[in-house]
Amino acid sequence: MNHEKLLDQYARLTVRSGLCITPGQQLLISAPIEAVPLVRRITHHAYVAGATLVTTLYADDQATLTRFKAAPNASFDTAAGWLFNGMAEAFKSGSARLAITGEDPGLLGGQDPDKVSRANRARSMAYRPALELITSFAVNWCVVSCATASWAKSVFPGLAEEDAIAKLWAAIFKCSRADLPDPVAAWAEHSRNLRRRTDFLNGRRYKALHYRAPGTDLRIGLVDGHVWKGGASTARNGVVCNPNIPSEEVFTMPHKDLVDGTVCSTKPLSYGGTIIDGIKVRFENGRIIESAAEKGAAAFAKMIDTDEGGRRLGEVALVPHSSPISASGIVFNNTLFDENAASHIAVGQSYTDTMKDGSGKSAEELLASGANASLIHVDWMIGSGEMDVDGVMQDGAIEPLMRRGEWVS
Ligand code: ZN
Ligand code: ZN
């Protein structure tokens, strides 16, 4: 298959299996400027599927960098609140949401970490009302990606730009199953397999998970009435969508006060334009009380200091070490891919739909039940072929869940 054909299959997959656009629905897309050819194909397939209006917001990494080099100090406490309010308005009136990632993972690595964290914080605060509608699945949404030059060069630093882009696209198409003869059917089958796994875990009703790996000995308590999710999600507007393409994870809600022990990251994390690697943290009563990182330590420390919830977990996810993304052997420096290559945890905001009746609870009720609240939600990878995970039953009995990174059953 040539690139044009693959790009078209990927665009159709995004609309049909990712977003599952319904006739009469609007679509709001955000994308890097290099994604224009992909956005045009997605726009075509969205209108064919019955979308009434497709609106795209393009972002430019170089303009972002210019801000850090030339803008006055006050710029870094400023965010486009009016734009995010408009996005929230769009979701409230039923618009679907597509985010296309592909930004340079190390774009802001050389910039003042204080300015970077202030800018991230201002953006997170302004974005919150819109993000809450997304994390609570008010509408169908999806995240896919585009192989940009800067991202491709960070993944394949030894290759010429053109070759790096081609190789990254090939990996994206393969991990997304967009290179199969019928990607939409392949996703339906994959979703069913993830569903079997979440049905099994929901039946076990574990009290906690216990992780062991080199440098890791961590017990994560789960909230009462936690719900394992994975693959397709039913949004509150009734649409069944696949919010991440690719997606290999099953995930649920940890209890924000019941996490204890130490954990080491197993892959680098790209956060707000900085690469953070070699993370080691210690939790006590749910809170990170010690943290270190071999690379990007200042950015990591500022990230978890965003607010109280930034030091506590909001998501726990299990991914077998043999996942196609892990099998590719590529470190993508992009959470959409790397989080599906390994079991991971996320500090920050919980997904309310990973708790029974969570979307109907007030903010106070959610906190009281162990859900976490934060301006951030950042996944980082802790799984490997050396990780064992046990499920702790309500009566304290232990059963093996994963051995050497793979499902036991
Ligand atoms: Zn996750
Ligand atoms: Zn997450």
mmCIF file of C-alpha atoms and ligand atoms in Angstrom:
data_model
loop_
_atom_site.group_PDB
_atom_site.id
_atom_site.type_symbol
_atom_site.label_atom_id
_atom_site.label_comp_id
_atom_site.label_asym_id
_atom_site.label_seq_id
_atom_site.Cartn_x
_atom_site.Cartn_y
_atom_site.Cartn_z
ATOM 1 C CA MET A 1 0.000 0.000 0.000
ATOM 2 C CA ASN A 2 1.370 3.455 -0.835
ATOM 3 C CA HIS A 3 1.457 6.305 1.693
ATOM 4 C CA GLU A 4 -1.637 8.069 0.323
ATOM 5 C CA LYS A 5 -3.716 4.902 0.631
ATOM 6 C CA LEU A 6 -2.445 4.199 4.165
ATOM 7 C CA LEU A 7 -3.086 7.790 5.228
ATOM 8 C CA ASP A 8 -6.627 7.519 3.891
ATOM 9 C CA GLN A 9 -7.243 4.213 5.719
ATOM 10 C CA TYR A 10 -5.867 5.795 8.915
ATOM 11 C CA ALA A 11 -8.159 8.838 8.487
ATOM 12 C CA ARG A 12 -11.198 6.642 7.879
ATOM 13 C CA LEU A 13 -10.291 4.483 10.897
ATOM 14 C CA THR A 14 -10.027 7.652 13.031
ATOM 15 C CA VAL A 15 -13.519 8.788 12.011
ATOM 16 C CA ARG A 16 -15.265 5.384 11.946
ATOM 17 C CA SER A 17 -13.623 3.498 14.852
ATOM 18 C CA GLY A 18 -12.013 6.282 16.911
ATOM 19 C CA LEU A 19 -14.557 9.103 16.939
ATOM 20 C CA CYS A 20 -17.574 7.203 15.597
ATOM 21 C CA ILE A 21 -18.991 10.501 14.359
ATOM 22 C CA THR A 22 -22.787 10.454 14.186
ATOM 23 C CA PRO A 23 -24.805 12.217 11.483
ATOM 24 C CA GLY A 24 -25.585 15.810 12.480
ATOM 25 C CA GLN A 25 -22.604 16.098 14.831
ATOM 26 C CA GLN A 26 -19.940 18.813 14.656
ATOM 27 C CA LEU A 27 -16.240 17.961 14.989
ATOM 28 C CA LEU A 28 -13.492 20.047 16.582
ATOM 29 C CA ILE A 29 -9.925 19.024 15.642
ATOM 30 C CA SER A 30 -6.621 20.280 17.018
ATOM 31 C CA ALA A 31 -3.484 19.410 15.086
ATOM 32 C CA PRO A 32 0.112 20.400 14.380
ATOM 33 C CA ILE A 33 0.417 22.402 11.137
ATOM 34 C CA GLU A 34 2.334 19.544 9.526
ATOM 35 C CA ALA A 35 -0.802 17.386 9.823
ATOM 36 C CA VAL A 36 -2.643 19.231 7.020
ATOM 37 C CA PRO A 37 -2.730 16.236 4.595
ATOM 38 C CA LEU A 38 -4.064 13.968 7.356
ATOM 39 C CA VAL A 39 -6.594 16.550 8.583
ATOM 40 C CA ARG A 40 -7.913 16.951 5.025
ATOM 41 C CA ARG A 41 -8.519 13.185 4.747
ATOM 42 C CA ILE A 42 -10.155 13.103 8.193
ATOM 43 C CA THR A 43 -12.328 16.080 7.268
ATOM 44 C CA HIS A 44 -13.455 14.232 4.133
ATOM 45 C CA HIS A 45 -14.373 11.067 6.018
ATOM 46 C CA ALA A 46 -16.123 13.078 8.763
ATOM 47 C CA TYR A 47 -18.399 14.808 6.250
ATOM 48 C CA VAL A 48 -19.067 11.485 4.487
ATOM 49 C CA ALA A 49 -20.075 10.087 7.912
ATOM 50 C CA GLY A 50 -22.587 12.936 8.293
ATOM 51 C CA ALA A 51 -20.694 15.623 10.254
ATOM 52 C CA THR A 52 -22.336 19.010 9.789
ATOM 53 C CA LEU A 53 -19.226 21.103 10.441
ATOM 54 C CA VAL A 54 -15.532 20.286 10.896
ATOM 55 C CA THR A 55 -13.388 23.002 12.520
ATOM 56 C CA THR A 56 -9.612 22.636 12.889
ATOM 57 C CA LEU A 57 -7.255 24.567 15.176
ATOM 58 C CA TYR A 58 -3.619 24.302 14.075
ATOM 59 C CA ALA A 59 -0.662 24.709 16.423
ATOM 60 C CA ASP A 60 2.875 25.642 15.376
ATOM 61 C CA ASP A 61 5.844 24.443 17.477
ATOM 62 C CA GLN A 62 8.076 27.203 16.087
ATOM 63 C CA ALA A 63 5.620 29.895 17.203
ATOM 64 C CA THR A 64 5.547 28.280 20.665
ATOM 65 C CA LEU A 65 9.347 28.426 20.802
ATOM 66 C CA THR A 66 9.303 32.069 19.709
ATOM 67 C CA ARG A 67 7.104 32.856 22.699
ATOM 68 C CA PHE A 68 9.738 31.459 25.083
ATOM 69 C CA LYS A 69 12.492 33.401 23.344
ATOM 70 C CA ALA A 70 10.814 36.790 22.817
ATOM 71 C CA ALA A 71 7.631 37.223 24.889
ATOM 72 C CA PRO A 72 7.460 39.485 27.972
ATOM 73 C CA ASN A 73 7.516 37.816 31.387
ATOM 74 C CA ALA A 74 3.750 38.242 31.871
ATOM 75 C CA SER A 75 3.155 35.984 28.851
ATOM 76 C CA PHE A 76 3.928 32.880 30.919
ATOM 77 C CA ASP A 77 0.957 33.385 33.239
ATOM 78 C CA THR A 78 -1.361 33.907 30.276
ATOM 79 C CA ALA A 79 -3.561 31.397 28.446
ATOM 80 C CA ALA A 80 -6.205 31.668 25.713
ATOM 81 C CA GLY A 81 -9.102 31.216 28.142
ATOM 82 C CA TRP A 82 -11.576 32.492 25.560
ATOM 83 C CA LEU A 83 -10.540 29.699 23.203
ATOM 84 C CA PHE A 84 -10.851 26.950 25.828
ATOM 85 C CA ASN A 85 -14.225 28.366 26.931
ATOM 86 C CA GLY A 86 -15.288 28.146 23.304
ATOM 87 C CA MET A 87 -14.146 24.521 23.188
ATOM 88 C CA ALA A 88 -16.142 23.761 26.343
ATOM 89 C CA GLU A 89 -19.141 25.433 24.692
ATOM 90 C CA ALA A 90 -18.691 23.233 21.618
ATOM 91 C CA PHE A 91 -18.609 20.019 23.714
ATOM 92 C CA LYS A 92 -21.659 21.144 25.725
ATOM 93 C CA SER A 93 -23.557 21.524 22.478
ATOM 94 C CA GLY A 94 -22.511 18.049 21.344
ATOM 95 C CA SER A 95 -19.408 18.522 19.193
ATOM 96 C CA ALA A 96 -17.036 15.550 18.965
ATOM 97 C CA ARG A 97 -13.360 16.135 19.702
ATOM 98 C CA LEU A 98 -10.238 14.914 17.886
ATOM 99 C CA ALA A 99 -6.712 15.698 19.084
ATOM 100 C CA ILE A 100 -3.848 14.906 16.715
ATOM 101 C CA THR A 101 -0.504 14.683 18.537
ATOM 102 C CA GLY A 102 2.892 15.010 16.905
ATOM 103 C CA GLU A 103 4.582 17.895 18.636
ATOM 104 C CA ASP A 104 8.363 17.935 19.173
ATOM 105 C CA PRO A 105 8.787 16.034 22.473
ATOM 106 C CA GLY A 106 11.866 18.053 23.437
ATOM 107 C CA LEU A 107 10.734 21.420 22.085
ATOM 108 C CA LEU A 108 11.119 23.340 25.344
ATOM 109 C CA GLY A 109 13.951 21.270 26.846
ATOM 110 C CA GLY A 110 16.387 24.196 26.627
ATOM 111 C CA GLN A 111 13.985 26.815 28.000
ATOM 112 C CA ASP A 112 13.683 28.163 31.551
ATOM 113 C CA PRO A 113 11.826 25.382 33.521
ATOM 114 C CA ASP A 114 10.073 28.065 35.587
ATOM 115 C CA LYS A 115 8.587 29.729 32.514
ATOM 116 C CA VAL A 116 7.655 26.333 31.061
ATOM 117 C CA SER A 117 5.863 25.280 34.228
ATOM 118 C CA ARG A 118 4.070 28.645 34.610
ATOM 119 C CA ALA A 119 2.874 28.452 31.007
ATOM 120 C CA ASN A 120 1.734 24.822 31.467
ATOM 121 C CA ARG A 121 -0.074 25.763 34.657
ATOM 122 C CA ALA A 122 -1.843 28.766 33.113
ATOM 123 C CA ARG A 123 -2.889 26.588 30.186
ATOM 124 C CA SER A 124 -4.069 23.754 32.442
ATOM 125 C CA MET A 125 -6.202 26.126 34.515
ATOM 126 C CA ALA A 126 -7.790 27.734 31.467
ATOM 127 C CA TYR A 127 -8.318 24.358 29.811
ATOM 128 C CA ARG A 128 -9.887 22.729 32.875
ATOM 129 C CA PRO A 129 -13.612 23.303 32.110
ATOM 130 C CA ALA A 130 -13.158 21.872 28.612
ATOM 131 C CA LEU A 131 -10.936 19.007 29.823
ATOM 132 C CA GLU A 132 -13.471 17.988 32.471
ATOM 133 C CA LEU A 133 -16.070 17.488 29.768
ATOM 134 C CA ILE A 134 -13.595 15.229 27.965
ATOM 135 C CA THR A 135 -12.431 13.227 31.027
ATOM 136 C CA SER A 136 -16.074 12.689 32.025
ATOM 137 C CA PHE A 137 -16.921 11.574 28.449
ATOM 138 C CA ALA A 138 -19.637 14.164 27.848
ATOM 139 C CA VAL A 139 -19.023 13.560 24.127
ATOM 140 C CA ASN A 140 -17.214 11.075 21.913
ATOM 141 C CA TRP A 141 -13.532 11.914 21.490
ATOM 142 C CA CYS A 142 -10.316 10.454 20.156
ATOM 143 C CA VAL A 143 -6.557 11.030 20.095
ATOM 144 C CA VAL A 144 -4.470 9.962 17.097
ATOM 145 C CA SER A 145 -1.084 11.115 15.835
ATOM 146 C CA CYS A 146 0.848 12.531 12.899
ATOM 147 C CA ALA A 147 4.526 11.869 12.118
ATOM 148 C CA THR A 148 6.044 15.356 12.142
ATOM 149 C CA ALA A 149 9.707 15.979 11.263
ATOM 150 C CA SER A 150 10.764 17.048 14.764
ATOM 151 C CA TRP A 151 9.008 14.129 16.457
ATOM 152 C CA ALA A 152 10.406 11.633 13.906
ATOM 153 C CA LYS A 153 13.948 12.971 14.416
ATOM 154 C CA SER A 154 13.640 12.610 18.194
ATOM 155 C CA VAL A 155 12.550 8.964 17.762
ATOM 156 C CA PHE A 156 15.153 8.109 15.085
ATOM 157 C CA PRO A 157 18.019 10.548 15.691
ATOM 158 C CA GLY A 158 20.398 8.583 13.439
ATOM 159 C CA LEU A 159 18.260 8.779 10.292
ATOM 160 C CA ALA A 160 17.902 11.479 7.633
ATOM 161 C CA GLU A 161 14.723 13.518 8.168
ATOM 162 C CA GLU A 162 12.801 11.968 5.268
ATOM 163 C CA ASP A 163 13.680 8.411 6.332
ATOM 164 C CA ALA A 164 12.808 9.147 9.974
ATOM 165 C CA ILE A 165 9.365 10.473 8.973
ATOM 166 C CA ALA A 166 8.693 7.443 6.739
ATOM 167 C CA LYS A 167 9.766 5.041 9.479
ATOM 168 C CA LEU A 168 7.602 6.775 12.106
ATOM 169 C CA TRP A 169 4.561 6.737 9.806
ATOM 170 C CA ALA A 170 5.099 3.016 9.186
ATOM 171 C CA ALA A 171 5.185 2.433 12.966
ATOM 172 C CA ILE A 172 2.046 4.553 13.514
ATOM 173 C CA PHE A 173 0.112 2.680 10.805
ATOM 174 C CA LYS A 174 1.239 -0.708 12.142
ATOM 175 C CA CYS A 175 0.535 0.018 15.839
ATOM 176 C CA SER A 176 -2.862 1.475 14.858
ATOM 177 C CA ARG A 177 -3.690 -1.556 12.665
ATOM 178 C CA ALA A 178 -4.291 0.933 9.818
ATOM 179 C CA ASP A 179 -2.114 -1.175 7.485
ATOM 180 C CA LEU A 180 -4.464 -4.171 7.634
ATOM 181 C CA PRO A 181 -6.918 -4.819 4.781
ATOM 182 C CA ASP A 182 -9.892 -3.870 6.994
ATOM 183 C CA PRO A 183 -8.694 -1.670 9.888
ATOM 184 C CA VAL A 184 -12.249 -0.945 11.133
ATOM 185 C CA ALA A 185 -13.003 -4.674 11.491
ATOM 186 C CA ALA A 186 -9.597 -5.257 13.134
ATOM 187 C CA TRP A 187 -10.417 -2.589 15.721
ATOM 188 C CA ALA A 188 -13.807 -4.094 16.459
ATOM 189 C CA GLU A 189 -12.102 -7.422 17.191
ATOM 190 C CA HIS A 190 -9.333 -5.801 19.282
ATOM 191 C CA SER A 191 -11.976 -3.913 21.283
ATOM 192 C CA ARG A 192 -13.799 -7.179 21.998
ATOM 193 C CA ASN A 193 -10.551 -8.719 23.318
ATOM 194 C CA LEU A 194 -9.949 -5.755 25.641
ATOM 195 C CA ARG A 195 -13.559 -6.046 26.758
ATOM 196 C CA ARG A 196 -13.026 -9.690 27.758
ATOM 197 C CA ARG A 197 -10.079 -8.571 29.913
ATOM 198 C CA THR A 198 -12.012 -5.747 31.629
ATOM 199 C CA ASP A 199 -14.979 -8.073 32.244
ATOM 200 C CA PHE A 200 -12.612 -10.518 33.985
ATOM 201 C CA LEU A 201 -11.004 -7.801 36.141
ATOM 202 C CA ASN A 202 -14.365 -6.238 37.030
ATOM 203 C CA GLY A 203 -15.487 -9.664 38.211
ATOM 204 C CA ARG A 204 -12.491 -9.999 40.567
ATOM 205 C CA ARG A 205 -13.217 -6.765 42.515
ATOM 206 C CA TYR A 206 -9.629 -6.469 43.799
ATOM 207 C CA LYS A 207 -8.902 -4.365 46.852
ATOM 208 C CA ALA A 208 -5.389 -3.542 45.665
ATOM 209 C CA LEU A 209 -2.665 -4.339 43.149
ATOM 210 C CA HIS A 210 0.884 -5.193 44.182
ATOM 211 C CA TYR A 211 3.775 -4.513 41.783
ATOM 212 C CA ARG A 212 7.282 -5.979 41.977
ATOM 213 C CA ALA A 213 10.160 -5.276 39.592
ATOM 214 C CA PRO A 214 13.773 -4.112 39.929
ATOM 215 C CA GLY A 215 13.543 -0.873 41.932
ATOM 216 C CA THR A 216 9.779 -1.236 42.342
ATOM 217 C CA ASP A 217 7.736 -2.535 45.281
ATOM 218 C CA LEU A 218 4.418 -0.757 45.178
ATOM 219 C CA ARG A 219 0.956 -1.421 46.544
ATOM 220 C CA ILE A 220 -1.889 0.511 44.902
ATOM 221 C CA GLY A 221 -5.259 0.435 46.656
ATOM 222 C CA LEU A 222 -8.260 0.633 44.308
ATOM 223 C CA VAL A 223 -11.406 2.635 45.112
ATOM 224 C CA ASP A 224 -14.570 0.765 46.091
ATOM 225 C CA GLY A 225 -16.714 0.357 43.017
ATOM 226 C CA HIS A 226 -13.778 0.884 40.669
ATOM 227 C CA VAL A 227 -14.525 0.038 37.047
ATOM 228 C CA TRP A 228 -11.884 -1.367 34.682
ATOM 229 C CA LYS A 229 -12.101 0.165 31.237
ATOM 230 C CA GLY A 230 -10.299 -0.427 27.984
ATOM 231 C CA GLY A 231 -10.837 -0.130 24.254
ATOM 232 C CA ALA A 232 -14.248 1.277 23.420
ATOM 233 C CA SER A 233 -16.021 3.697 25.795
ATOM 234 C CA THR A 234 -19.644 4.767 25.794
ATOM 235 C CA ALA A 235 -19.783 8.556 26.029
ATOM 236 C CA ARG A 236 -22.640 10.243 27.891
ATOM 237 C CA ASN A 237 -24.141 11.264 24.541
ATOM 238 C CA GLY A 238 -24.600 7.525 23.878
ATOM 239 C CA VAL A 239 -21.858 7.208 21.256
ATOM 240 C CA VAL A 240 -19.444 4.267 21.603
ATOM 241 C CA CYS A 241 -15.976 5.557 20.658
ATOM 242 C CA ASN A 242 -12.360 4.371 20.909
ATOM 243 C CA PRO A 243 -10.710 7.346 22.637
ATOM 244 C CA ASN A 244 -7.113 6.347 21.859
ATOM 245 C CA ILE A 245 -5.729 4.868 18.666
ATOM 246 C CA PRO A 246 -3.618 2.904 19.364
ATOM 247 C CA SER A 247 -4.788 1.530 22.708
ATOM 248 C CA GLU A 248 -3.655 -1.654 24.420
ATOM 249 C CA GLU A 249 -4.324 -0.720 28.065
ATOM 250 C CA VAL A 250 -6.959 -1.675 30.601
ATOM 251 C CA PHE A 251 -7.182 0.910 33.365
ATOM 252 C CA THR A 252 -9.051 1.847 36.507
ATOM 253 C CA MET A 253 -9.145 4.231 39.453
ATOM 254 C CA PRO A 254 -6.603 3.969 42.284
ATOM 255 C CA HIS A 255 -7.517 5.305 45.725
ATOM 256 C CA LYS A 256 -5.719 8.624 46.110
ATOM 257 C CA ASP A 257 -4.814 7.895 49.778
ATOM 258 C CA LEU A 258 -3.930 4.174 49.545
ATOM 259 C CA VAL A 259 -0.704 3.999 47.559
ATOM 260 C CA ASP A 260 2.497 2.941 49.341
ATOM 261 C CA GLY A 261 6.004 1.979 48.299
ATOM 262 C CA THR A 262 8.578 2.805 45.655
ATOM 263 C CA VAL A 263 8.347 2.726 41.885
ATOM 264 C CA CYS A 264 10.790 3.337 39.026
ATOM 265 C CA SER A 265 9.854 4.463 35.522
ATOM 266 C CA THR A 266 10.855 2.175 32.647
ATOM 267 C CA LYS A 267 10.535 4.584 29.695
ATOM 268 C CA PRO A 268 11.115 8.300 29.202
ATOM 269 C CA LEU A 269 8.181 10.660 29.610
ATOM 270 C CA SER A 270 7.666 13.728 27.440
ATOM 271 C CA TYR A 271 5.849 16.375 29.460
ATOM 272 C CA GLY A 272 5.160 19.913 28.276
ATOM 273 C CA GLY A 273 8.128 19.907 25.895
ATOM 274 C CA THR A 274 10.664 18.364 28.299
ATOM 275 C CA ILE A 275 11.896 14.760 28.336
ATOM 276 C CA ILE A 276 11.921 13.269 31.842
ATOM 277 C CA ASP A 277 13.713 9.935 32.364
ATOM 278 C CA GLY A 278 14.785 7.625 35.189
ATOM 279 C CA ILE A 279 11.989 8.644 37.573
ATOM 280 C CA LYS A 280 12.054 7.110 41.047
ATOM 281 C CA VAL A 281 9.403 8.050 43.625
ATOM 282 C CA ARG A 282 8.231 6.883 47.026
ATOM 283 C CA PHE A 283 4.561 7.042 48.046
ATOM 284 C CA GLU A 284 3.210 7.130 51.572
ATOM 285 C CA ASN A 285 -0.543 7.169 52.217
ATOM 286 C CA GLY A 286 -1.081 7.968 48.553
ATOM 287 C CA ARG A 287 1.237 10.951 48.424
ATOM 288 C CA ILE A 288 4.621 11.186 46.683
ATOM 289 C CA ILE A 289 6.965 12.068 49.528
ATOM 290 C CA GLU A 290 10.300 11.533 47.733
ATOM 291 C CA SER A 291 11.058 11.950 44.053
ATOM 292 C CA ALA A 292 14.098 11.900 41.812
ATOM 293 C CA ALA A 293 14.764 11.715 38.071
ATOM 294 C CA GLU A 294 17.985 11.124 36.138
ATOM 295 C CA LYS A 295 16.895 13.562 33.446
ATOM 296 C CA GLY A 296 14.417 16.452 33.663
ATOM 297 C CA ALA A 297 14.278 16.279 37.487
ATOM 298 C CA ALA A 298 13.362 19.978 37.807
ATOM 299 C CA ALA A 299 10.498 19.624 35.333
ATOM 300 C CA PHE A 300 9.234 16.505 37.150
ATOM 301 C CA ALA A 301 9.383 18.223 40.545
ATOM 302 C CA LYS A 302 7.453 21.214 39.206
ATOM 303 C CA MET A 303 4.930 18.955 37.498
ATOM 304 C CA ILE A 304 3.966 17.113 40.697
ATOM 305 C CA ASP A 305 3.932 20.447 42.542
ATOM 306 C CA THR A 306 1.175 21.774 40.250
ATOM 307 C CA ASP A 307 -1.332 21.174 43.061
ATOM 308 C CA GLU A 308 -2.027 18.649 45.865
ATOM 309 C CA GLY A 309 -3.532 16.156 43.402
ATOM 310 C CA GLY A 310 -0.348 16.298 41.316
ATOM 311 C CA ARG A 311 1.389 14.155 43.957
ATOM 312 C CA ARG A 312 -1.331 11.487 43.997
ATOM 313 C CA LEU A 313 -2.462 8.877 41.470
ATOM 314 C CA GLY A 314 -5.534 9.221 39.275
ATOM 315 C CA GLU A 315 -5.112 6.173 37.015
ATOM 316 C CA VAL A 316 -3.547 2.740 37.074
ATOM 317 C CA ALA A 317 -3.221 0.781 33.819
ATOM 318 C CA LEU A 318 -2.051 -2.705 32.876
ATOM 319 C CA VAL A 319 -0.485 -3.462 29.495
ATOM 320 C CA PRO A 320 1.237 -6.770 28.596
ATOM 321 C CA HIS A 321 4.917 -6.470 27.713
ATOM 322 C CA SER A 322 4.152 -8.240 24.404
ATOM 323 C CA SER A 323 1.863 -5.414 23.170
ATOM 324 C CA PRO A 324 2.503 -4.554 19.488
ATOM 325 C CA ILE A 325 3.829 -1.161 20.535
ATOM 326 C CA SER A 326 6.306 -2.702 22.939
ATOM 327 C CA ALA A 327 7.158 -5.334 20.314
ATOM 328 C CA SER A 328 8.071 -2.566 17.851
ATOM 329 C CA GLY A 329 11.048 -1.857 20.119
ATOM 330 C CA ILE A 330 10.588 1.880 19.484
ATOM 331 C CA VAL A 331 10.534 4.464 22.271
ATOM 332 C CA PHE A 332 8.139 7.019 20.804
ATOM 333 C CA ASN A 333 8.642 9.886 23.295
ATOM 334 C CA ASN A 334 4.879 10.300 23.008
ATOM 335 C CA THR A 335 2.456 9.152 25.709
ATOM 336 C CA LEU A 336 -0.218 7.951 23.260
ATOM 337 C CA PHE A 337 2.208 5.242 22.118
ATOM 338 C CA ASP A 338 4.518 4.681 25.075
ATOM 339 C CA GLU A 339 1.650 4.281 27.568
ATOM 340 C CA ASN A 340 0.387 1.427 25.416
ATOM 341 C CA ALA A 341 3.758 -0.292 25.439
ATOM 342 C CA ALA A 342 3.911 -0.784 29.209
ATOM 343 C CA SER A 343 1.894 -0.887 32.393
ATOM 344 C CA HIS A 344 1.669 2.672 33.735
ATOM 345 C CA ILE A 345 0.370 4.978 36.423
ATOM 346 C CA ALA A 346 -0.802 8.568 36.112
ATOM 347 C CA VAL A 347 -0.512 11.309 38.676
ATOM 348 C CA GLY A 348 -3.344 13.828 38.748
ATOM 349 C CA GLN A 349 -6.974 13.903 37.679
ATOM 350 C CA SER A 350 -9.009 10.669 37.801
ATOM 351 C CA TYR A 351 -11.390 9.588 35.073
ATOM 352 C CA THR A 352 -14.748 9.747 36.846
ATOM 353 C CA ASP A 353 -16.158 6.967 34.669
ATOM 354 C CA THR A 354 -13.644 4.506 36.193
ATOM 355 C CA MET A 355 -15.775 4.576 39.369
ATOM 356 C CA LYS A 356 -19.320 3.190 39.514
ATOM 357 C CA ASP A 357 -21.742 6.143 39.184
ATOM 358 C CA GLY A 358 -18.672 8.443 39.327
ATOM 359 C CA SER A 359 -19.988 10.822 36.675
ATOM 360 C CA GLY A 360 -23.076 11.481 38.819
ATOM 361 C CA LYS A 361 -21.099 12.363 41.972
ATOM 362 C CA SER A 362 -20.207 15.870 43.166
ATOM 363 C CA ALA A 363 -16.555 16.937 43.458
ATOM 364 C CA GLU A 364 -16.697 16.459 47.252
ATOM 365 C CA GLU A 365 -18.292 13.001 46.963
ATOM 366 C CA LEU A 366 -15.629 11.951 44.470
ATOM 367 C CA LEU A 367 -12.779 13.073 46.748
ATOM 368 C CA ALA A 368 -14.395 11.334 49.721
ATOM 369 C CA SER A 369 -14.570 8.094 47.689
ATOM 370 C CA GLY A 370 -10.852 8.246 46.864
ATOM 371 C CA ALA A 371 -10.944 9.861 43.399
ATOM 372 C CA ASN A 372 -8.163 12.359 42.743
ATOM 373 C CA ALA A 373 -8.557 15.940 41.488
ATOM 374 C CA SER A 374 -5.816 17.917 39.777
ATOM 375 C CA LEU A 375 -5.108 20.293 36.924
ATOM 376 C CA ILE A 376 -2.813 17.637 35.443
ATOM 377 C CA HIS A 377 -3.124 14.029 34.307
ATOM 378 C CA VAL A 378 0.286 12.616 33.357
ATOM 379 C CA ASP A 379 0.911 8.939 32.561
ATOM 380 C CA TRP A 380 4.317 7.380 33.066
ATOM 381 C CA MET A 381 5.503 3.923 32.326
ATOM 382 C CA ILE A 382 6.510 1.456 35.037
ATOM 383 C CA GLY A 383 5.978 -1.911 33.293
ATOM 384 C CA SER A 384 8.626 -4.161 31.788
ATOM 385 C CA GLY A 385 9.358 -7.815 31.025
ATOM 386 C CA GLU A 386 10.591 -8.062 34.613
ATOM 387 C CA MET A 387 7.421 -6.898 36.322
ATOM 388 C CA ASP A 388 5.124 -9.125 38.411
ATOM 389 C CA VAL A 389 1.668 -7.901 39.424
ATOM 390 C CA ASP A 390 -0.607 -9.529 42.008
ATOM 391 C CA GLY A 391 -4.266 -8.857 42.649
ATOM 392 C CA VAL A 392 -5.190 -8.512 46.327
ATOM 393 C CA MET A 393 -8.708 -9.849 46.969
ATOM 394 C CA GLN A 394 -11.137 -8.199 49.398
ATOM 395 C CA ASP A 395 -10.296 -10.892 52.024
ATOM 396 C CA GLY A 396 -6.552 -10.274 51.600
ATOM 397 C CA ALA A 397 -5.910 -13.374 49.477
ATOM 398 C CA ILE A 398 -3.321 -12.843 46.735
ATOM 399 C CA GLU A 399 -3.584 -14.076 43.150
ATOM 400 C CA PRO A 400 -1.011 -13.678 40.411
ATOM 401 C CA LEU A 401 -2.200 -11.357 37.637
ATOM 402 C CA MET A 402 0.945 -10.760 35.577
ATOM 403 C CA ARG A 403 4.256 -12.597 35.568
ATOM 404 C CA ARG A 404 7.333 -11.207 33.806
ATOM 405 C CA GLY A 405 5.125 -8.597 32.188
ATOM 406 C CA GLU A 406 2.496 -10.993 30.751
ATOM 407 C CA TRP A 407 -1.059 -11.874 31.786
ATOM 408 C CA VAL A 408 -1.154 -15.096 33.809
ATOM 409 C CA SER A 409 -4.494 -16.112 32.278
HETATM 410 ZN ZN ZN B 1 -3.541 5.118 30.580
HETATM 411 ZN ZN ZN B 2 -3.865 8.392 31.452
#
